[in-house]
XYZ file of C-alpha atoms in Angstrom:
511
model
C 22.158 -84.905 -24.169
C 18.548 -85.663 -25.080
C 17.941 -86.746 -21.477
C 19.488 -83.516 -20.183
C 17.374 -81.479 -22.584
C 14.231 -83.191 -21.299
C 15.291 -82.452 -17.719
C 15.856 -78.792 -18.559
C 12.597 -78.394 -20.471
C 10.615 -80.051 -17.688
C 12.340 -77.834 -15.151
C 11.591 -74.699 -17.151
C 7.971 -75.741 -17.507
C 7.624 -76.333 -13.773
C 9.487 -73.126 -13.011
C 7.226 -71.106 -15.289
C 4.175 -72.676 -13.712
C 5.476 -72.076 -10.209
C 6.368 -68.451 -10.935
C 2.925 -67.877 -12.428
C 1.204 -69.483 -9.441
C 3.307 -67.620 -6.907
C 2.707 -64.329 -8.689
C -1.015 -64.973 -8.650
C -0.719 -66.205 -5.054
C 0.973 -63.025 -3.839
C -1.646 -60.937 -5.657
C -4.295 -63.038 -3.976
C -2.613 -62.468 -0.593
C -2.756 -58.727 -1.209
C -6.484 -59.046 -1.941
C -7.074 -61.162 1.168
C -5.005 -58.928 3.445
C -7.123 -56.013 2.269
C -10.268 -57.934 3.203
C -9.274 -59.384 6.592
C -6.206 -57.389 7.690
C -3.018 -58.535 9.433
C -4.918 -60.003 12.387
C -7.085 -62.064 10.056
C -3.975 -63.309 8.254
C -2.527 -64.296 11.615
C -5.649 -66.285 12.500
C -5.624 -67.966 9.099
C -1.942 -68.859 9.526
C -2.768 -70.482 12.896
C -5.408 -72.632 11.190
C -2.916 -73.434 8.458
C -0.284 -74.525 10.977
C -2.639 -77.265 12.209
C -3.770 -78.094 8.678
C -0.159 -78.528 7.563
C 0.301 -81.188 10.203
C -2.850 -82.900 8.916
C -1.404 -82.777 5.394
C 1.853 -84.258 6.672
C -0.050 -87.132 8.252
C -2.079 -87.624 5.068
C 0.949 -87.653 2.753
C 3.221 -89.811 4.934
C 6.031 -89.634 2.398
C 3.987 -90.987 -0.516
C 5.185 -88.454 -3.101
C 8.835 -89.430 -2.830
C 7.896 -93.100 -2.635
C 5.962 -92.972 -5.909
C 8.659 -90.903 -7.629
C 11.526 -93.161 -6.590
C 9.749 -96.475 -7.173
C 8.446 -95.525 -10.600
C 11.850 -94.067 -11.555
C 13.601 -97.267 -10.444
C 11.205 -99.449 -12.433
C 11.591 -97.301 -15.537
C 15.374 -97.456 -15.159
C 14.946 -101.187 -15.844
C 12.398 -100.565 -18.641
C 9.502 -102.036 -16.652
C 6.244 -100.148 -17.231
C 4.416 -103.053 -15.630
C 6.472 -102.520 -12.493
C 5.676 -98.801 -12.561
C 1.942 -99.607 -12.647
C 2.208 -101.965 -9.717
C 4.205 -99.408 -7.771
C 1.555 -96.738 -8.372
C -1.259 -99.061 -7.298
C 0.463 -99.581 -3.947
C 1.119 -95.871 -3.553
C -2.482 -94.883 -4.295
C -3.821 -97.359 -1.737
C -1.273 -96.092 0.762
C -2.288 -92.458 0.166
C -6.000 -93.227 0.408
C -5.518 -94.987 3.748
C -3.422 -92.266 5.364
C -5.499 -89.461 3.838
C -8.714 -90.898 5.294
C -7.076 -91.504 8.665
C -5.778 -87.914 8.810
C -9.202 -86.545 7.793
C -10.967 -88.407 10.607
C -8.357 -87.360 13.147
C -8.619 -83.669 12.221
C -12.409 -83.611 11.923
C -13.155 -85.261 15.263
C -10.226 -83.599 17.012
C -11.127 -80.097 15.814
C -13.022 -79.069 19.004
C -10.082 -79.935 21.233
C -7.588 -78.316 18.869
C -9.525 -75.064 18.499
C -10.506 -74.616 22.155
C -7.471 -75.983 23.985
C -4.534 -75.724 21.591
C -5.347 -72.650 19.543
C -7.515 -71.189 22.321
C -9.695 -69.552 19.695
C -13.113 -71.046 18.920
C -13.246 -69.098 15.657
C -11.001 -71.765 14.107
C -13.352 -74.756 14.691
C -15.422 -74.584 11.494
C -12.383 -73.936 9.300
C -10.533 -76.962 10.689
C -13.465 -79.304 10.046
C -13.868 -78.105 6.470
C -10.158 -78.563 5.794
C -10.276 -82.131 7.151
C -12.557 -83.221 4.290
C -9.965 -82.492 1.595
C -7.071 -84.466 3.123
C -7.689 -87.747 1.193
C -7.654 -85.741 -2.051
C -4.401 -84.027 -1.052
C -2.749 -87.386 -0.363
C -3.775 -88.955 -3.675
C -2.741 -85.831 -5.595
C 0.707 -86.112 -4.041
C 1.090 -89.740 -5.156
C -0.070 -88.898 -8.691
C 2.228 -85.886 -8.849
C 5.131 -88.145 -7.910
C 4.279 -90.419 -10.839
C 4.314 -87.599 -13.399
C 7.633 -86.349 -12.010
C 9.160 -89.821 -12.396
C 7.980 -90.288 -15.995
C 9.145 -86.762 -16.917
C 5.695 -85.592 -17.968
C 5.455 -82.713 -15.548
C 3.227 -80.638 -17.822
C 0.275 -82.657 -16.547
C 0.974 -82.046 -12.875
C 1.711 -78.393 -13.689
C -1.686 -78.009 -15.354
C -3.300 -79.491 -12.235
C -1.603 -76.857 -10.077
C -2.908 -74.094 -12.320
C -6.413 -75.550 -12.216
C -6.263 -75.825 -8.430
C -5.200 -72.206 -7.983
C -7.865 -70.991 -10.421
C -10.631 -72.858 -8.559
C -9.348 -71.676 -5.174
C -9.273 -68.026 -6.149
C -12.553 -68.072 -8.066
C -14.523 -69.607 -5.224
C -12.923 -67.443 -2.537
C -13.409 -64.187 -4.434
C -17.006 -65.161 -5.265
C -17.749 -65.783 -1.581
C -16.235 -62.457 -0.522
C -18.005 -60.577 -3.322
C -21.486 -62.075 -3.085
C -21.787 -63.171 0.528
C -19.490 -60.629 2.240
C -18.441 -62.756 5.249
C -18.826 -60.819 8.490
C -16.021 -61.296 11.028
C -12.747 -63.182 11.050
C -14.346 -66.604 11.579
C -16.523 -66.273 8.477
C -13.557 -64.950 6.502
C -11.436 -67.976 7.471
C -14.266 -70.297 6.476
C -14.476 -68.590 3.085
C -10.750 -69.122 2.540
C -10.764 -72.804 3.474
C -13.884 -73.598 1.433
C -12.134 -72.384 -1.693
C -9.040 -74.374 -0.798
C -10.919 -77.588 -0.071
C -12.933 -77.569 -3.293
C -9.805 -76.806 -5.326
C -7.897 -79.757 -3.785
C -10.719 -82.162 -4.667
C -10.965 -80.849 -8.219
C -7.209 -81.064 -8.743
C -7.106 -84.659 -7.484
C -9.876 -85.842 -9.805
C -8.218 -84.074 -12.734
C -4.839 -85.706 -11.995
C -6.425 -89.140 -11.664
C -8.068 -88.840 -15.086
C -4.730 -87.753 -16.570
C -3.008 -90.728 -14.927
C -5.512 -93.214 -16.360
C -5.123 -91.669 -19.793
C -1.319 -91.709 -19.581
C -1.228 -95.293 -18.348
C -3.453 -96.508 -21.182
C -0.992 -95.218 -23.793
C 1.878 -97.457 -22.663
C 2.246 -101.222 -22.886
C 2.806 -103.277 -19.747
C 6.313 -104.289 -20.771
C 9.285 -105.395 -18.702
C 9.907 -107.505 -15.621
C 8.697 -105.923 -12.387
C 11.237 -105.486 -9.597
C 9.100 -107.108 -6.908
C 8.739 -106.502 -3.143
C 6.714 -103.372 -3.865
C 5.069 -103.005 -0.469
C 8.345 -103.480 1.386
C 10.153 -101.051 -0.915
C 7.390 -98.475 -0.612
C 7.383 -98.651 3.170
C 11.183 -98.496 3.349
C 11.068 -95.233 1.372
C 7.906 -93.623 2.737
C 7.967 -94.529 6.440
C 11.351 -92.949 7.284
C 10.203 -89.787 5.500
C 6.806 -90.054 7.207
C 8.301 -90.416 10.683
C 10.609 -87.501 9.995
C 7.808 -85.278 8.738
C 5.459 -86.334 11.570
C 7.950 -85.295 14.182
C 9.094 -82.198 12.378
C 5.591 -81.070 11.442
C 4.300 -81.817 14.927
C 7.106 -79.837 16.509
C 6.664 -77.107 13.893
C 2.948 -76.922 14.655
C 3.731 -76.694 18.363
C 6.244 -73.980 17.576
C 3.673 -71.994 15.562
C 1.099 -72.332 18.334
C 3.595 -71.071 20.908
C 4.459 -67.963 18.889
C 1.359 -65.801 19.587
C 1.443 -66.815 23.255
C 5.159 -66.026 23.477
C 4.701 -62.653 21.793
C 1.875 -61.879 24.177
C 4.100 -62.703 27.183
C 6.673 -60.241 25.858
C 4.176 -57.441 26.444
C 2.078 -57.419 23.269
C -1.681 -57.889 23.291
C -3.087 -61.005 21.624
C -4.397 -59.007 18.655
C -1.068 -57.214 18.129
C 0.855 -60.493 18.469
C -1.436 -62.151 15.942
C -0.969 -59.209 13.551
C 2.857 -59.345 13.771
C 2.764 -63.071 13.176
C 0.459 -62.501 10.194
C 2.822 -59.933 8.637
C 5.820 -62.289 8.738
C 4.064 -65.513 7.738
C 1.354 -64.125 5.468
C 3.178 -61.234 3.788
C 6.962 -61.495 4.109
C 7.604 -65.223 3.660
C 5.708 -65.438 0.316
C 7.934 -62.651 -1.046
C 11.112 -64.220 0.339
C 10.223 -67.606 -1.163
C 8.866 -66.292 -4.465
C 12.168 -66.472 -6.419
C 12.668 -70.054 -5.231
C 9.961 -71.080 -7.693
C 12.634 -71.366 -10.358
C 15.012 -73.493 -8.297
C 12.259 -75.497 -6.624
C 11.039 -76.833 -9.957
C 14.453 -78.263 -10.812
C 15.037 -79.460 -7.238
C 11.952 -81.678 -7.391
C 13.177 -83.248 -10.642
C 16.463 -84.183 -8.965
C 14.788 -86.995 -7.013
C 14.222 -89.357 -9.992
C 17.553 -88.341 -11.564
C 19.493 -89.194 -8.415
C 17.419 -92.338 -7.828
C 18.212 -93.680 -11.306
C 21.937 -92.855 -11.010
C 22.025 -94.619 -7.652
C 20.126 -97.650 -8.969
C 22.587 -97.991 -11.870
C 25.704 -97.350 -9.747
C 26.742 -94.133 -11.544
C 28.762 -92.583 -8.723
C 30.620 -90.151 -10.975
C 27.351 -88.832 -12.404
C 26.050 -88.292 -8.867
C 29.131 -86.231 -7.982
C 28.875 -84.137 -11.150
C 25.137 -83.456 -10.734
C 25.470 -82.583 -7.038
C 28.405 -80.256 -7.674
C 26.635 -78.375 -10.461
C 23.402 -78.088 -8.524
C 25.108 -76.649 -5.432
C 27.087 -74.180 -7.542
C 24.114 -72.926 -9.547
C 21.890 -72.772 -6.471
C 24.396 -70.587 -4.639
C 24.863 -68.279 -7.631
C 21.105 -67.800 -7.902
C 20.409 -67.543 -4.164
C 23.180 -65.040 -3.440
C 21.960 -62.799 -6.246
C 18.377 -63.077 -5.036
C 19.346 -62.212 -1.463
C 21.162 -59.103 -2.675
C 18.177 -57.947 -4.735
C 15.767 -58.466 -1.827
C 17.992 -56.506 0.546
C 18.450 -53.673 -1.958
C 14.749 -53.235 -2.738
C 13.171 -54.467 0.518
C 11.501 -51.162 1.367
C 10.080 -50.763 -2.121
C 8.802 -54.363 -2.132
C 6.910 -53.799 1.130
C 5.424 -50.524 -0.119
C 4.531 -51.631 -3.656
C 3.120 -55.068 -2.811
C 1.443 -54.525 0.566
C 1.698 -50.789 1.272
C 3.181 -51.917 4.574
C 6.423 -50.465 5.933
C 6.757 -53.235 8.522
C 6.711 -55.896 5.799
C 9.578 -54.147 3.993
C 11.650 -54.050 7.164
C 11.216 -57.775 7.765
C 12.069 -58.554 4.129
C 15.378 -56.749 4.604
C 16.136 -58.675 7.805
C 15.279 -62.105 6.373
C 16.825 -61.582 2.917
C 20.293 -63.016 3.810
C 18.580 -66.227 4.900
C 17.520 -66.829 1.296
C 20.937 -68.342 0.529
C 20.535 -70.946 3.248
C 16.875 -71.717 2.522
C 17.298 -72.221 -1.215
C 20.396 -74.386 -0.763
C 18.592 -76.516 1.826
C 15.749 -77.253 -0.595
C 18.085 -78.469 -3.347
C 20.245 -80.523 -0.983
C 17.255 -82.196 0.672
C 15.889 -83.367 -2.672
C 19.239 -84.795 -3.718
C 19.579 -86.637 -0.411
C 16.130 -88.162 -0.799
C 16.969 -89.300 -4.311
C 20.090 -90.979 -2.913
C 18.118 -92.892 -0.296
C 19.246 -90.762 2.652
C 15.806 -90.523 4.282
C 17.118 -91.499 7.711
C 19.648 -88.680 7.658
C 16.925 -86.198 6.776
C 14.813 -87.558 9.595
C 17.558 -87.012 12.168
C 18.308 -83.492 11.005
C 14.665 -82.454 10.880
C 14.025 -83.745 14.381
C 17.070 -81.910 15.760
C 16.021 -78.713 13.991
C 12.389 -78.794 15.089
C 13.119 -79.722 18.702
C 15.625 -76.890 18.918
C 13.049 -74.445 17.500
C 10.412 -75.361 20.059
C 12.865 -74.764 22.907
C 14.020 -71.465 21.413
C 10.479 -70.202 20.783
C 9.469 -71.090 24.330
C 12.476 -69.323 25.849
C 13.279 -66.409 23.524
C 9.894 -65.001 22.513
C 8.761 -63.983 26.022
C 12.097 -62.177 26.449
C 12.730 -60.662 23.012
C 9.307 -60.630 21.368
C 9.239 -60.617 17.579
C 13.038 -60.272 17.430
C 13.271 -63.595 19.257
C 11.142 -65.168 16.541
C 13.492 -63.851 13.857
C 16.453 -65.350 15.720
C 14.653 -68.707 15.811
C 14.081 -68.622 12.044
C 17.757 -67.920 11.378
C 19.079 -70.582 13.745
C 16.645 -73.194 12.427
C 17.583 -72.748 8.776
C 21.321 -72.529 9.410
C 21.493 -75.658 11.586
C 19.323 -77.782 9.285
C 21.139 -76.738 6.116
C 24.590 -77.244 7.640
C 23.778 -80.811 8.633
C 22.215 -81.646 5.260
C 25.069 -80.145 3.226
C 27.659 -82.006 5.299
C 25.857 -85.283 4.612
C 25.556 -84.658 0.873
C 29.224 -83.750 0.550
C 30.086 -87.019 2.244
C 27.845 -89.368 0.219
C 28.289 -87.625 -3.153
C 31.985 -86.790 -2.834
C 31.518 -83.113 -3.725
C 34.327 -80.611 -3.175
C 33.134 -77.092 -2.372
C 34.928 -74.075 -3.847
C 34.008 -71.256 -1.449
C 35.825 -68.594 -3.452
C 34.089 -69.344 -6.750
C 30.704 -70.368 -5.342
C 30.246 -67.899 -2.458
C 32.791 -65.064 -2.141
C 32.891 -63.949 -5.789
C 29.072 -64.043 -6.250
C 28.649 -62.031 -3.022
C 31.075 -59.411 -4.357
C 29.261 -59.395 -7.719
C 25.801 -58.781 -6.264
C 27.175 -56.092 -3.939
C 28.687 -54.343 -6.955
C 25.506 -54.735 -9.030
C 23.309 -53.394 -6.208
C 25.599 -50.422 -5.610
C 25.688 -49.521 -9.311
C 21.903 -49.810 -9.582
C 21.336 -47.512 -6.611
C 23.906 -45.059 -7.967
C 22.148 -44.981 -11.346
C 18.802 -44.325 -9.655
C 20.347 -41.509 -7.605
C 21.985 -39.857 -10.601
C 18.797 -40.079 -12.658
C 16.635 -38.904 -9.765
C 14.370 -41.940 -10.009
C 12.738 -44.113 -7.360
C 11.211 -47.615 -7.637
C 7.873 -46.425 -6.268
C 5.588 -48.441 -8.548
C 5.265 -51.990 -9.802
C 6.743 -51.326 -13.247
C 9.644 -49.082 -12.068
C 10.477 -51.625 -9.350
C 10.454 -54.517 -11.836
C 12.745 -52.569 -14.187
C 15.168 -51.754 -11.379
C 15.312 -55.400 -10.311
C 15.897 -56.426 -13.941
C 18.764 -53.925 -14.289
C 20.350 -55.199 -11.072
C 20.011 -58.809 -12.259
C 21.643 -58.030 -15.624
C 24.532 -56.229 -13.917
C 24.940 -59.225 -11.615
C 25.187 -61.587 -14.606
C 27.781 -59.362 -16.270
C 29.773 -59.275 -13.040
C 29.638 -63.078 -12.738
C 30.918 -63.371 -16.297
C 33.684 -60.850 -15.624
C 35.066 -62.820 -12.649
C 34.577 -66.165 -14.452
C 31.919 -67.514 -12.086
C 29.922 -68.045 -15.265
C 32.160 -69.147 -18.114
C 31.911 -69.463 -21.863
C 31.766 -73.219 -21.360
C 28.577 -72.793 -19.322
C 26.936 -70.945 -22.200
C 28.063 -73.603 -24.653
C 26.704 -76.358 -22.435
C 23.365 -74.564 -22.078
C 23.126 -74.050 -25.837
C 23.948 -77.717 -26.447
C 21.218 -78.809 -24.030
C 18.627 -76.523 -25.629
C 19.482 -77.499 -29.205
C 20.156 -81.155 -28.478
C 23.518 -80.968 -30.279
């Protein structure tokens, strides 16, 4: 029970940090969108699509490698083994981070002029290249703190990074007033690059301090390089292919929208609304689940290393159930208040419409995140690689064929098909390796009925009282009322039982 309490407390800490950062991040997006507009957001998202591939190349699966290796060594009480594992992972991250930085820096002219076909992106790409070694090492260090269950340190690094990013960016916009979209993009990436370097140095100091407090006890497992490569390379190959195909997909989107009849500026603006405005709102509630999902990797890795098959089945079953309960409720809330969210956050009617369309996909996206982390903890990297390749290749074909015909609606179809196919394959694999039995009535149908009831009652109350969620505080109160009604409905149909409350209280009190 003490172990479970630590897991819960770490998850709550990460969730709180993530919610704080995402709240600040959305506020920052509102500020940026006011400065550079939807077209500027679209241009920045294009730069980010290339940068994300650079990050993928820099990371090369090191985060999961460090988490799993350290967790496996600690499962056998070997702090000495954990140190040796981290040394390998840091060297690995430094090598791939430097390689990715050189590739992006020297390849920036070709990427900006031929791939993006927009020379305004050249300077931003070169600045972003410099921070890739820091990103890679931060990922390895973050994996260590996840494995040793001291996530407060990595959480503090995330807060520091966001603070530096925002401070520098706002200072540049306030005191230097960048003129034009190119200068605005440069201002954004300068803040990001400096914040990544600062976060990495901070994490490294914390790691040295944490390491010095523990004796080098225990017998190391051995074969560290081979083990690291067996974990990281399958993930790396998967992410290379998926990120490369995803980058290609993102680059094809403005061109495809333009072929459908839109001008380049209009296409870039529509792309900016979905990627820069809507997706942050859609993914915002996942901060809570995402924190716990990341902690599942060392938990599953230790259960697998010690042969606890029954524990794996129990953990997987509970995680799927709770994820679905949360995601279905979230999807209902987003659909109910989509128009108000677009108006209150961005003062943009188009953003509200896209939130409503994409809200049902929340269930699939949140479930996919939890399932992927459990599969990685169980050593199913090759399965993830296959599914990601299938998903990304399918998306490229669909973007190339659908967008010229259907425009932005074609892009929405691609998003739905991508998430559904990937999640279906991943869930099928987890059910097979973990032996989980799905209860569709209790996990899906009843929660869907509960959130429909809660949403209807909330709207009826607003109508009878003559109120409207037309401000930040009224909207937050309406969402809170809907959430409370949803919880009561879940309790009424026994989706959440008295035993669940007792278990939660036992975990929190340690009794």
